Coordinates of C-alpha atoms in Angstrom, one line a residue:
Chain A
M24 CA 5.4 35.7 -0.1
I25 CA 3.6 33.6 -2.7
E26 CA 4.1 36.5 -5.1
W27 CA 7.9 36.2 -4.6
I28 CA 8.0 32.5 -5.4
Y29 CA 5.8 33.2 -8.5
F30 CA 8.2 36.0 -9.5
F31 CA 11.3 33.7 -9.1
D32 CA 9.4 31.0 -11.1
L33 CA 8.8 33.4 -14.0
C34 CA 12.4 34.5 -13.9
G35 CA 13.6 30.9 -14.1
T36 CA 11.3 30.4 -17.0
A37 CA 12.7 33.4 -18.8
V38 CA 16.4 32.5 -18.3
F39 CA 15.8 28.9 -19.3
A40 CA 13.8 30.1 -22.3
L41 CA 16.8 32.3 -23.2
S42 CA 19.2 29.3 -22.9
G43 CA 16.9 27.2 -25.1
A44 CA 16.6 30.0 -27.7
L45 CA 20.4 30.5 -27.8
A46 CA 20.9 26.7 -28.2
A47 CA 18.3 26.8 -31.1
G48 CA 20.3 29.6 -32.7
R49 CA 23.3 27.4 -32.8
H50 CA 21.3 24.9 -34.8
R51 CA 20.0 27.3 -37.3
M52 CA 16.4 26.6 -36.3
D53 CA 13.5 28.7 -37.7
P54 CA 11.5 31.1 -35.3
F55 CA 8.9 28.5 -34.5
G56 CA 11.6 25.9 -33.8
V57 CA 13.2 28.4 -31.5
I58 CA 9.9 28.8 -29.7
V59 CA 9.6 25.0 -29.3
L60 CA 13.2 24.5 -28.0
A61 CA 12.9 27.5 -25.6
S62 CA 9.6 26.2 -24.3
V63 CA 10.7 22.6 -23.6
T64 CA 13.8 24.0 -21.9
A65 CA 11.8 26.4 -19.8
V66 CA 8.9 24.1 -18.7
G67 CA 10.3 20.7 -19.3
G68 CA 11.7 20.1 -15.8
G69 CA 8.6 21.5 -14.0
S70 CA 6.3 19.4 -16.3
I71 CA 8.1 16.2 -15.4
R72 CA 7.9 17.1 -11.8
D73 CA 4.2 17.8 -11.9
A74 CA 3.5 14.6 -14.0
L75 CA 5.4 12.5 -11.4
L76 CA 3.7 14.2 -8.5
G77 CA 0.3 13.9 -10.2
T78 CA -0.4 17.7 -9.7
T79 CA -2.0 17.8 -13.2
P80 CA -2.8 19.6 -15.4
V81 CA 0.8 20.8 -15.1
F82 CA 1.6 24.3 -14.0
W83 CA 1.9 26.0 -17.3
I84 CA -1.5 24.6 -18.5
R85 CA -3.1 26.0 -15.3
D86 CA -1.4 29.4 -15.7
P87 CA -0.7 30.5 -19.3
N88 CA 1.6 33.3 -18.1
Y89 CA 4.5 30.9 -18.3
I90 CA 4.0 30.6 -22.1
V91 CA 3.6 34.3 -22.4
V92 CA 6.9 34.8 -20.7
I93 CA 8.5 32.3 -23.0
L94 CA 7.1 34.0 -26.1
I95 CA 8.3 37.4 -25.0
T96 CA 11.7 36.1 -24.1
V97 CA 12.1 34.4 -27.5
L98 CA 10.9 37.6 -29.3
I99 CA 13.4 39.7 -27.4
T100 CA 16.1 37.2 -28.1
L101 CA 15.4 37.0 -31.8
I102 CA 15.4 40.8 -32.0
L103 CA 18.4 41.6 -29.9
V104 CA 20.7 38.7 -30.4
R105 CA 21.9 39.2 -34.0
K106 CA 25.5 40.4 -34.2
P107 CA 28.4 38.4 -32.6
K108 CA 29.1 41.4 -30.4
K109 CA 25.6 41.0 -28.9
V110 CA 26.3 37.5 -27.4
P111 CA 28.8 37.6 -24.6
Q112 CA 30.8 34.4 -24.2
H113 CA 29.1 31.9 -21.7
T114 CA 25.7 33.6 -22.0
L115 CA 24.1 30.2 -22.4
P116 CA 25.8 28.4 -19.5
I117 CA 25.2 31.4 -17.2
A118 CA 21.5 31.6 -18.1
D119 CA 21.3 27.9 -17.6
A120 CA 23.0 28.2 -14.1
L121 CA 20.5 30.9 -13.1
G122 CA 17.6 28.7 -14.2
L123 CA 19.2 25.8 -12.4
A124 CA 19.4 27.7 -9.1
L125 CA 15.9 29.2 -9.3
F126 CA 14.1 26.0 -10.4
T127 CA 15.9 23.8 -7.9
V128 CA 14.5 25.8 -5.0
I129 CA 11.1 26.2 -6.6
G130 CA 10.9 22.4 -7.1
A131 CA 12.0 21.6 -3.6
E132 CA 9.5 24.2 -2.2
K133 CA 6.6 22.6 -4.0
A134 CA 7.6 19.1 -2.7
L135 CA 7.8 20.4 0.9
N136 CA 4.4 22.1 0.5
L137 CA 3.0 18.6 -0.3
E138 CA 4.8 17.4 2.8
L139 CA 6.8 14.8 0.9
G140 CA 9.9 15.0 3.2
G141 CA 13.4 16.4 2.6
M142 CA 14.8 13.6 0.4
I143 CA 11.9 13.8 -2.1
A144 CA 12.2 17.6 -2.0
V145 CA 15.9 17.4 -3.0
V146 CA 15.0 15.0 -5.9
M147 CA 12.1 17.2 -7.0
G148 CA 14.4 20.2 -6.9
L149 CA 16.9 18.3 -9.0
I150 CA 14.3 17.2 -11.6
T151 CA 12.9 20.7 -11.9
G152 CA 16.4 22.2 -12.1
V153 CA 18.0 19.9 -14.6
G154 CA 15.0 18.4 -16.5
G155 CA 14.5 21.2 -19.0
G156 CA 18.2 21.5 -19.8
I157 CA 18.6 17.7 -20.3
I158 CA 15.7 17.8 -22.9
R159 CA 17.2 20.8 -24.6
D160 CA 20.6 19.1 -24.9
L161 CA 19.1 15.8 -26.0
L162 CA 17.1 17.6 -28.8
C163 CA 20.2 19.5 -29.8
R164 CA 22.3 16.3 -29.7
Q165 CA 24.7 18.0 -27.3
V166 CA 26.4 16.0 -24.5
P167 CA 23.9 16.8 -21.7
M168 CA 25.5 19.2 -19.2
I169 CA 24.7 16.7 -16.6
L170 CA 27.1 14.3 -18.2
R171 CA 30.0 16.7 -18.4
T172 CA 32.6 16.5 -15.7
E173 CA 31.9 20.0 -14.5
I174 CA 29.8 20.3 -11.3
Y175 CA 26.2 20.5 -12.4
A176 CA 23.8 18.0 -10.7
T177 CA 25.9 18.6 -7.6
A178 CA 25.0 22.3 -7.5
S179 CA 21.3 21.5 -7.7
I180 CA 21.5 18.7 -5.1
L181 CA 23.5 20.8 -2.6
G182 CA 21.0 23.7 -3.2
G183 CA 18.1 21.4 -2.5
I184 CA 19.7 20.0 0.6
C185 CA 20.5 23.5 1.8
Y186 CA 16.8 24.5 1.3
S187 CA 15.4 21.4 3.0
M188 CA 17.8 21.8 6.0
S189 CA 17.0 25.5 6.3
I190 CA 13.3 24.8 6.4
Y191 CA 13.8 22.0 8.8
L192 CA 15.8 24.3 11.0
G193 CA 13.0 26.8 11.0
V194 CA 14.5 29.4 8.7
E195 CA 11.9 31.7 7.2
N196 CA 10.9 30.4 3.8
M197 CA 12.0 33.4 1.7
H198 CA 15.4 33.6 3.5
A199 CA 15.8 29.8 2.9
M200 CA 15.0 30.2 -0.8
L201 CA 17.3 33.1 -1.3
L202 CA 20.1 31.4 0.6
S203 CA 19.7 28.1 -1.3
M204 CA 19.5 29.8 -4.7
M205 CA 22.8 31.6 -3.9
V206 CA 24.4 28.3 -2.8
A207 CA 23.4 26.5 -6.0
L208 CA 24.2 29.5 -8.3
C209 CA 27.6 30.2 -6.7
I210 CA 28.7 26.5 -6.9
R211 CA 27.6 26.3 -10.5
L212 CA 29.1 29.6 -11.6
A213 CA 32.4 28.8 -9.8
S214 CA 32.6 25.5 -11.5
I215 CA 32.1 27.2 -14.9
K216 CA 34.7 29.9 -14.2
W217 CA 37.4 27.7 -12.7
H218 CA 36.3 24.5 -14.4
L219 CA 35.9 22.9 -10.9
S220 CA 34.9 19.3 -10.8
L221 CA 34.6 16.5 -8.2
P222 CA 36.9 13.5 -8.6
A223 CA 35.2 11.5 -11.4
F224 CA 34.2 7.9 -11.2
D225 CA 36.2 6.6 -14.1
L226 CA 35.7 3.2 -15.7
K227 CA 36.6 4.1 -19.2
K228 CA 39.7 1.9 -19.3
N229 CA 38.3 -0.7 -16.9
L230 CA 35.1 -1.7 -18.5
K231 CA 35.3 -3.5 -21.8
N232 CA 31.6 -4.3 -22.6
Chain B
M24 CA 3.1 -12.6 -1.3
I25 CA 3.1 -8.8 -1.6
E26 CA 6.4 -8.8 0.3
W27 CA 7.9 -11.0 -2.4
I28 CA 6.8 -8.7 -5.2
Y29 CA 8.2 -5.8 -3.1
F30 CA 11.4 -7.7 -2.7
F31 CA 11.7 -8.4 -6.4
D32 CA 11.0 -4.7 -7.1
L33 CA 13.8 -3.5 -4.8
C34 CA 16.1 -6.1 -6.4
G35 CA 15.3 -4.8 -9.9
T36 CA 15.9 -1.3 -8.6
A37 CA 19.3 -2.3 -7.3
V38 CA 20.5 -4.0 -10.4
F39 CA 19.3 -1.2 -12.7
A40 CA 21.0 1.3 -10.4
L41 CA 24.1 -0.7 -10.7
S42 CA 23.9 -0.7 -14.6
G43 CA 23.3 3.1 -14.5
A44 CA 26.3 3.6 -12.2
L45 CA 28.5 1.5 -14.4
A46 CA 27.4 3.4 -17.5
A47 CA 28.1 6.7 -15.6
G48 CA 31.6 5.4 -14.8
R49 CA 32.3 5.0 -18.5
H50 CA 31.5 8.7 -19.0
R51 CA 33.7 9.9 -16.1
M52 CA 30.8 11.4 -14.2
D53 CA 31.2 12.8 -10.7
P54 CA 29.6 11.0 -7.7
F55 CA 26.4 13.1 -7.9
G56 CA 26.1 12.5 -11.7
V57 CA 26.5 8.8 -11.0
I58 CA 23.6 9.0 -8.5
V59 CA 21.4 10.8 -11.1
L60 CA 22.1 8.3 -13.9
A61 CA 21.7 5.4 -11.5
S62 CA 18.4 6.8 -10.4
V63 CA 16.8 7.5 -13.8
T64 CA 17.9 4.0 -14.9
A65 CA 16.4 2.4 -11.8
V66 CA 13.1 4.3 -11.6
G67 CA 12.7 5.7 -15.1
G68 CA 10.6 2.8 -16.5
G69 CA 8.3 2.6 -13.5
S70 CA 7.9 6.3 -13.4
I71 CA 6.7 6.4 -17.1
R72 CA 4.4 3.5 -16.3
D73 CA 2.8 5.2 -13.3
A74 CA 2.5 8.5 -15.1
L75 CA 0.7 6.8 -18.0
L76 CA -1.5 4.9 -15.7
G77 CA -2.2 8.0 -13.6
T78 CA -1.2 6.1 -10.4
T79 CA 0.5 9.3 -9.1
P80 CA 2.5 10.3 -7.1
V81 CA 4.7 7.7 -8.7
F82 CA 5.9 4.7 -6.7
W83 CA 9.2 6.1 -5.5
I84 CA 7.6 9.3 -4.2
R85 CA 5.1 7.2 -2.2
D86 CA 7.9 5.0 -0.9
P87 CA 11.3 6.5 -0.4
N88 CA 12.9 3.1 0.1
Y89 CA 13.5 2.9 -3.6
I90 CA 15.8 6.0 -3.4
V91 CA 17.5 4.6 -0.4
V92 CA 18.2 1.3 -2.3
I93 CA 19.6 3.4 -5.2
L94 CA 21.9 5.4 -2.9
I95 CA 23.2 2.3 -1.1
T96 CA 23.8 0.6 -4.5
V97 CA 25.7 3.6 -5.9
L98 CA 27.8 3.9 -2.7
I99 CA 28.8 0.2 -2.8
T100 CA 29.5 0.6 -6.6
L101 CA 31.7 3.6 -6.0
I102 CA 33.6 1.8 -3.2
L103 CA 34.0 -1.6 -4.7
V104 CA 34.3 -0.9 -8.4
R105 CA 37.7 0.6 -8.7
K106 CA 40.3 -1.7 -10.2
P107 CA 39.8 -3.3 -13.6
K108 CA 39.9 -6.8 -12.0
K109 CA 36.8 -5.8 -10.0
V110 CA 34.6 -5.4 -13.1
P111 CA 33.9 -8.7 -14.8
Q112 CA 33.2 -8.4 -18.5
H113 CA 29.5 -8.0 -19.3
T114 CA 28.6 -6.9 -15.8
L115 CA 26.5 -4.0 -17.2
P116 CA 24.4 -6.0 -19.7
I117 CA 23.9 -8.8 -17.2
A118 CA 22.7 -6.4 -14.5
D119 CA 20.5 -4.8 -17.2
A120 CA 19.1 -8.2 -18.2
L121 CA 18.2 -9.0 -14.6
G122 CA 16.5 -5.7 -14.2
L123 CA 14.7 -6.2 -17.5
A124 CA 13.3 -9.6 -16.3
L125 CA 12.3 -8.4 -12.8
F126 CA 10.7 -5.1 -13.9
T127 CA 8.9 -6.6 -16.9
V128 CA 7.0 -9.0 -14.6
I129 CA 6.4 -6.3 -11.9
G130 CA 5.0 -3.9 -14.5
A131 CA 2.7 -6.6 -16.0
E132 CA 1.6 -7.5 -12.5
K133 CA 0.6 -3.9 -11.7
A134 CA -1.4 -3.7 -14.9
L135 CA -3.3 -6.9 -14.2
N136 CA -4.0 -5.7 -10.7
L137 CA -5.7 -2.7 -12.3
E138 CA -7.7 -5.2 -14.5
L139 CA -6.3 -3.6 -17.7
G140 CA -6.2 -6.8 -19.7
G141 CA -3.4 -9.0 -21.0
M142 CA -2.3 -6.8 -23.9
I143 CA -1.9 -3.7 -21.8
A144 CA -0.2 -5.8 -19.1
V145 CA 2.4 -6.9 -21.7
V146 CA 2.9 -3.2 -22.8
M147 CA 3.3 -2.0 -19.2
G148 CA 5.8 -4.8 -18.5
L149 CA 7.7 -3.7 -21.6
I150 CA 7.7 0.0 -20.5
T151 CA 8.7 -0.8 -17.0
G152 CA 11.4 -3.2 -18.2
V153 CA 13.0 -1.2 -21.0
G154 CA 12.1 2.5 -20.0
G155 CA 14.9 3.1 -17.6
G156 CA 17.6 1.5 -19.8
I157 CA 16.5 3.6 -22.8
I158 CA 16.7 6.8 -20.7
R159 CA 20.2 5.7 -19.5
D160 CA 21.4 5.0 -23.0
L161 CA 19.9 8.3 -24.4
L162 CA 21.7 10.3 -21.7
C163 CA 24.9 8.5 -22.3
R164 CA 24.5 8.9 -26.1
Q165 CA 24.8 5.1 -26.6
V166 CA 22.8 3.4 -29.2
P167 CA 19.8 2.3 -27.0
M168 CA 20.0 -1.5 -26.4
I169 CA 16.5 -1.7 -27.8
L170 CA 17.9 -0.6 -31.1
R171 CA 20.7 -3.1 -31.3
T172 CA 20.0 -6.3 -33.3
E173 CA 20.4 -8.5 -30.3
I174 CA 17.1 -9.8 -28.7
Y175 CA 16.0 -7.2 -26.1
A176 CA 12.5 -5.9 -26.3
T177 CA 11.6 -9.4 -27.5
A178 CA 12.7 -10.9 -24.1
S179 CA 10.5 -8.4 -22.2
I180 CA 7.5 -8.9 -24.5
L181 CA 7.7 -12.8 -24.3
G182 CA 8.2 -12.6 -20.5
G183 CA 5.1 -10.4 -20.3
I184 CA 3.0 -12.7 -22.6
C185 CA 4.2 -15.7 -20.5
Y186 CA 3.0 -13.9 -17.3
S187 CA -0.3 -12.8 -18.7
M188 CA -1.0 -16.3 -20.1
S189 CA 0.0 -18.0 -16.8
I190 CA -2.3 -15.8 -14.8
Y191 CA -5.1 -16.3 -17.4
L192 CA -4.5 -20.1 -17.0
G193 CA -4.9 -19.8 -13.3
V194 CA -1.3 -20.3 -12.3
E195 CA -0.6 -19.1 -8.8
N196 CA 0.8 -15.5 -9.0
M197 CA 4.2 -16.2 -7.4
H198 CA 4.8 -19.2 -9.7
A199 CA 3.7 -17.2 -12.7
M200 CA 6.1 -14.3 -11.7
L201 CA 9.1 -16.6 -11.2
L202 CA 8.4 -18.5 -14.4
S203 CA 8.1 -15.4 -16.5
M204 CA 11.2 -13.8 -15.0
M205 CA 13.1 -16.9 -15.9
V206 CA 11.8 -16.9 -19.4
A207 CA 12.7 -13.2 -20.0
L208 CA 16.1 -13.6 -18.2
C209 CA 17.1 -16.7 -20.1
I210 CA 16.1 -15.4 -23.5
R211 CA 18.1 -12.2 -22.8
L212 CA 21.1 -13.9 -21.4
A213 CA 21.2 -16.4 -24.2
S214 CA 21.1 -13.6 -26.8
I215 CA 24.0 -11.9 -25.0
K216 CA 26.0 -15.1 -24.8
W217 CA 25.4 -16.4 -28.3
H218 CA 24.6 -13.1 -29.9
L219 CA 21.2 -14.5 -31.0
S220 CA 19.0 -12.2 -32.9
L221 CA 15.7 -12.5 -34.8
P222 CA 15.8 -11.9 -38.6
A223 CA 16.1 -8.1 -38.9
F224 CA 13.7 -5.9 -40.8
D225 CA 16.3 -4.3 -43.1
L226 CA 15.6 -1.2 -45.2
K227 CA 19.0 0.3 -45.0
K228 CA 19.7 -0.1 -48.7
N229 CA 16.1 0.2 -49.8
L230 CA 15.1 3.5 -48.3
K231 CA 16.8 6.6 -49.6
N232 CA 15.1 9.5 -47.7
Chain C
M18 CA -19.2 13.5 -35.3
I19 CA -17.2 11.8 -32.5
E20 CA -16.8 8.8 -34.8
W21 CA -15.1 11.0 -37.4
I22 CA -12.6 12.3 -34.8
Y23 CA -12.0 8.8 -33.7
F24 CA -11.4 7.7 -37.3
F25 CA -8.9 10.5 -37.9
D26 CA -7.2 9.6 -34.6
L27 CA -6.8 5.9 -35.7
C28 CA -5.6 7.1 -39.2
G29 CA -2.9 9.3 -37.5
T30 CA -1.9 6.3 -35.4
A31 CA -1.5 4.1 -38.5
V32 CA 0.6 6.6 -40.5
F33 CA 2.8 7.4 -37.5
A34 CA 3.2 3.7 -36.8
L35 CA 4.2 3.3 -40.4
S36 CA 6.8 6.0 -40.2
G37 CA 8.1 4.4 -37.0
A38 CA 8.3 1.0 -38.6
L39 CA 10.1 2.4 -41.7
A40 CA 12.6 4.2 -39.4
A41 CA 13.1 0.9 -37.5
G42 CA 13.8 -0.8 -40.8
R43 CA 16.6 1.6 -41.5
H44 CA 18.2 0.5 -38.3
R45 CA 17.9 -3.2 -38.9
M46 CA 15.7 -3.8 -35.9
D47 CA 14.0 -7.2 -35.2
P48 CA 10.2 -7.5 -35.5
F49 CA 9.6 -6.7 -31.8
G50 CA 11.9 -3.7 -32.0
V51 CA 9.9 -2.5 -35.0
I52 CA 6.7 -2.9 -32.9
V53 CA 8.3 -0.8 -30.1
L54 CA 9.5 2.0 -32.3
A55 CA 6.2 2.1 -34.3
S56 CA 4.3 2.2 -31.0
V57 CA 6.2 5.0 -29.4
T58 CA 6.0 7.0 -32.6
A59 CA 2.3 6.5 -32.9
V60 CA 1.2 7.1 -29.2
G61 CA 4.2 9.1 -27.9
G62 CA 2.8 12.5 -28.5
G63 CA -0.7 11.8 -27.3
S64 CA 0.7 10.1 -24.2
I65 CA 2.7 13.1 -23.3
R66 CA -0.4 15.3 -23.9
D67 CA -2.6 13.1 -21.6
A68 CA 0.1 12.9 -18.9
L69 CA 0.5 16.7 -18.9
L70 CA -3.3 17.2 -18.9
G71 CA -3.8 14.6 -16.2
T72 CA -6.3 12.7 -18.4
T73 CA -5.0 9.4 -17.2
P74 CA -4.9 6.5 -17.8
V75 CA -3.7 7.8 -21.2
F76 CA -5.9 7.2 -24.3
W77 CA -4.4 4.0 -25.5
I78 CA -4.7 2.3 -22.1
R79 CA -8.4 3.2 -22.0
D80 CA -8.9 2.0 -25.6
P81 CA -6.7 -0.9 -26.8
N82 CA -7.9 -0.4 -30.4
Y83 CA -4.9 2.0 -30.8
I84 CA -2.5 -0.8 -30.1
V85 CA -4.4 -3.2 -32.4
V86 CA -4.1 -0.6 -35.2
I87 CA -0.3 -0.3 -34.6
L88 CA 0.2 -4.1 -34.6
I89 CA -1.8 -4.5 -37.9
T90 CA 0.2 -1.6 -39.4
V91 CA 3.5 -3.1 -38.4
L92 CA 2.4 -6.5 -39.7
I93 CA 1.4 -5.1 -43.1
T94 CA 4.6 -3.1 -43.3
L95 CA 6.8 -6.1 -42.5
I96 CA 4.9 -8.1 -45.1
L97 CA 4.7 -5.6 -47.9
V98 CA 7.8 -3.5 -47.5
R99 CA 10.5 -5.8 -48.7
K100 CA 11.9 -4.9 -52.0
P101 CA 13.4 -1.5 -52.8
K102 CA 10.7 -1.0 -55.5
K103 CA 8.1 -1.3 -52.7
V104 CA 9.3 1.8 -50.8
P105 CA 8.6 5.0 -52.8
Q106 CA 11.0 7.9 -52.0
H107 CA 9.8 10.1 -49.2
T108 CA 7.4 7.5 -47.8
L109 CA 8.6 8.2 -44.3
P110 CA 8.4 12.0 -44.3
I111 CA 5.0 12.0 -46.1
A112 CA 3.6 9.5 -43.5
D113 CA 5.1 11.7 -40.9
A114 CA 3.5 14.8 -42.4
L115 CA 0.1 13.1 -42.5
G116 CA 0.4 12.1 -38.8
L117 CA 1.5 15.6 -38.0
A118 CA -1.6 17.2 -39.5
L119 CA -4.0 14.7 -38.1
F120 CA -2.6 14.6 -34.5
T121 CA -2.2 18.4 -34.4
V122 CA -5.9 18.9 -34.9
I123 CA -6.9 16.0 -32.6
G124 CA -4.7 17.4 -29.8
A125 CA -6.0 20.9 -30.2
E126 CA -9.6 19.6 -30.2
K127 CA -9.0 17.7 -27.0
A128 CA -7.7 20.8 -25.3
L129 CA -10.6 23.0 -26.5
N130 CA -13.0 20.3 -25.2
L131 CA -11.4 20.8 -21.8
E132 CA -12.0 24.5 -22.2
L133 CA -8.3 25.3 -21.9
G134 CA -8.2 28.3 -24.2
G135 CA -6.8 28.8 -27.7
M136 CA -3.1 29.1 -26.8
I137 CA -3.0 25.9 -24.8
A138 CA -4.9 24.2 -27.6
V139 CA -2.2 25.2 -30.1
V140 CA 0.5 23.9 -27.7
M141 CA -1.4 20.6 -27.1
G142 CA -1.8 20.2 -30.9
L143 CA 1.9 20.8 -31.3
I144 CA 2.8 18.2 -28.5
T145 CA 0.5 15.6 -30.0
G146 CA 1.7 16.3 -33.5
V147 CA 5.5 16.3 -33.0
G148 CA 5.9 14.4 -29.8
G149 CA 5.9 10.9 -31.3
G150 CA 8.2 11.9 -34.1
I151 CA 10.7 13.4 -31.7
I152 CA 10.9 10.3 -29.6
R153 CA 11.3 8.2 -32.8
D154 CA 14.2 10.4 -34.0
L155 CA 15.8 10.4 -30.6
L156 CA 15.7 6.6 -30.3
C157 CA 17.1 6.3 -33.9
R158 CA 19.7 9.0 -33.2
Q159 CA 18.5 11.0 -36.1
V160 CA 18.6 14.8 -36.0
P161 CA 14.9 15.3 -34.8
M162 CA 12.9 16.7 -37.8
I163 CA 12.0 19.5 -35.5
L164 CA 15.6 20.6 -35.5
R165 CA 16.0 20.6 -39.3
T166 CA 15.6 23.9 -41.1
E167 CA 12.6 22.7 -43.1
I168 CA 9.2 23.9 -41.9
Y169 CA 7.9 21.4 -39.4
A170 CA 6.8 22.8 -36.0
T171 CA 5.6 25.8 -38.0
A172 CA 3.1 23.6 -39.9
S173 CA 1.7 22.2 -36.7
I174 CA 1.5 25.6 -34.9
L175 CA -0.2 27.2 -37.9
G176 CA -2.6 24.3 -38.2
G177 CA -3.4 24.6 -34.5
I178 CA -3.9 28.4 -34.7
C179 CA -6.2 27.8 -37.8
Y180 CA -8.3 25.3 -35.8
S181 CA -8.5 27.5 -32.7
M182 CA -9.5 30.5 -34.8
S183 CA -12.0 28.6 -36.8
I184 CA -13.7 27.3 -33.6
Y185 CA -13.6 30.7 -32.1
L186 CA -15.2 32.2 -35.2
G187 CA -18.0 29.6 -34.9
V188 CA -17.0 27.3 -37.8
E189 CA -18.6 23.8 -37.4
N190 CA -16.1 21.5 -35.7
M191 CA -15.8 19.0 -38.6
H192 CA -15.2 21.7 -41.1
A193 CA -12.7 23.4 -38.8
M194 CA -10.8 20.1 -38.4
L195 CA -10.7 19.3 -42.1
L196 CA -9.6 22.8 -43.0
S197 CA -6.8 22.9 -40.3
M198 CA -5.5 19.4 -41.3
M199 CA -5.3 20.6 -44.9
V200 CA -3.4 23.8 -43.8
A201 CA -0.9 21.8 -41.7
L202 CA -0.5 19.1 -44.3
C203 CA -0.1 21.4 -47.3
I204 CA 2.4 23.6 -45.5
R205 CA 4.5 20.5 -44.5
L206 CA 4.3 18.8 -47.9
A207 CA 5.2 22.0 -49.7
S208 CA 8.2 22.5 -47.5
I209 CA 9.3 18.9 -48.2
K210 CA 8.8 19.2 -52.0
W211 CA 10.4 22.6 -52.5
H212 CA 12.6 22.6 -49.4
L213 CA 10.9 25.7 -48.1
S214 CA 12.2 27.1 -44.8
L215 CA 11.7 30.2 -42.8
P216 CA 14.7 32.5 -42.3
A217 CA 16.8 30.7 -39.7
F218 CA 18.0 32.1 -36.4
D219 CA 21.7 31.5 -36.9
L220 CA 24.2 31.9 -34.1
K221 CA 26.5 29.2 -35.3
K222 CA 29.4 31.6 -36.0
N223 CA 28.4 34.0 -33.3
L224 CA 28.3 31.9 -30.2
K225 CA 31.5 30.3 -29.0
N226 CA 30.6 28.6 -25.8

């Protein structure tokens, strides 16, 4: 059981590290810069979560495997991703979506383990899921995905709510995790594919200051 | 007494959540994105303060009321703020100024409670007061208010100094808080109204690198 | 021994505060804004490090001397740096390079003191060395130095590896620190002077999304 959660966590770390490395490649960073951006993307969200919860030293300090996974991911990315052909369109947003789904559930699960209640669990899932990507986008001076009109935070929040509800309803933990990851992932991928978005709260023309 | 501080804290949370929601509305974010931006604006500064102080889990994890206040504020904002008429000019900076004044004193008060001395109290007031707004502006890719020439950090620092001095001089806590909030708020509002600013430290032309 | 590390730490604080103050001067900030930017630059990296390690309250709360050093540095900067003549070209990147070298070793040393292993020591050195500068550049809306093609993170990482290796090989701590600071500083200064850079990982043309 725990092993599975750990496995999901390392998978999320790898896909977020990939998304960070690809973002770095778009800014012509050197190999060490790529490692840095991949790392903050992969462990940024979980680090903020642990710092807020006070479960310090944060997870990747207690378990260096996370950094090893990041280094291996970056190494593979630097070796394989060379020619245009090698990078399918949307690789970055899809890797980001996978990480979002995995980390959202991991974060919510950690909060429920600490018996912090469903609402905090959803928030912790959101922080874990979107934190790293926000730092990546800030460092790359991209508009943070969270700010774009496509469904993003929504996918994480709904995934977290789904997980909290499932646990509350007595669903077995592994099933709840898989279900919630699917929910978050499908919502996010669908919004990428069909450019879905909720009705936006638009004040652009209304607010002068 | 404590109840009053708690009340001020929730008020600051509401006004900062409002400023975050309005900023989100200017970036055409969807409702969940609005909740995220309102939340980081409202609890960002206090979260950084608690993480630095090590008083974790941070305040809003220990007391979910803060998140409830944010959700209600966002809901009301989404419902009421629709038509141009409904958003008076300067609503955002004024809400921001109110939050700045309230959170500055709350932050300084928490530091003095931990017997950290006047200087650290001023710094904690500043972090609590400007932290959330800085995160909001970074995510929205605005020039952080703290960077604009208008008086901003200054209002928070003077409010914090006023509070520390008052307590040092034996002024009753509630009076010291109200006085210092007034000081910070008036300085900030005056600088908005009359575009006051201290003489700037200008190297633009001097520094080439 | 400890006194020397403490001295290096305060030196790093001063040079990073200077780099923050100069950056503030390029954005025409008022004196209090200058203090804020100088402070986040000087203590930002170490604060993130301490928050992640859970060694809270963070260092500058436990020891107000750091803030005193920052205030004195800002005061001197505001007084001396007035005329173009007074600011030699590259003052900011050189101050930044000095801080990078000093803080990298300080951060790695703290991690090894906590017996966290060489890899975490390198990461902690990196966070301590580049954290403050990244926050400074984000607030000033500059491209973070870490993103530019010049060698930057690389200098910190190699300095950290050098320190960890030296300690592992039984080199006396002070010698290891001086050696590693030299390594990081020389690499960084050389890259500034001759615009050295490692081969970049370039996907600009490859990645469409």
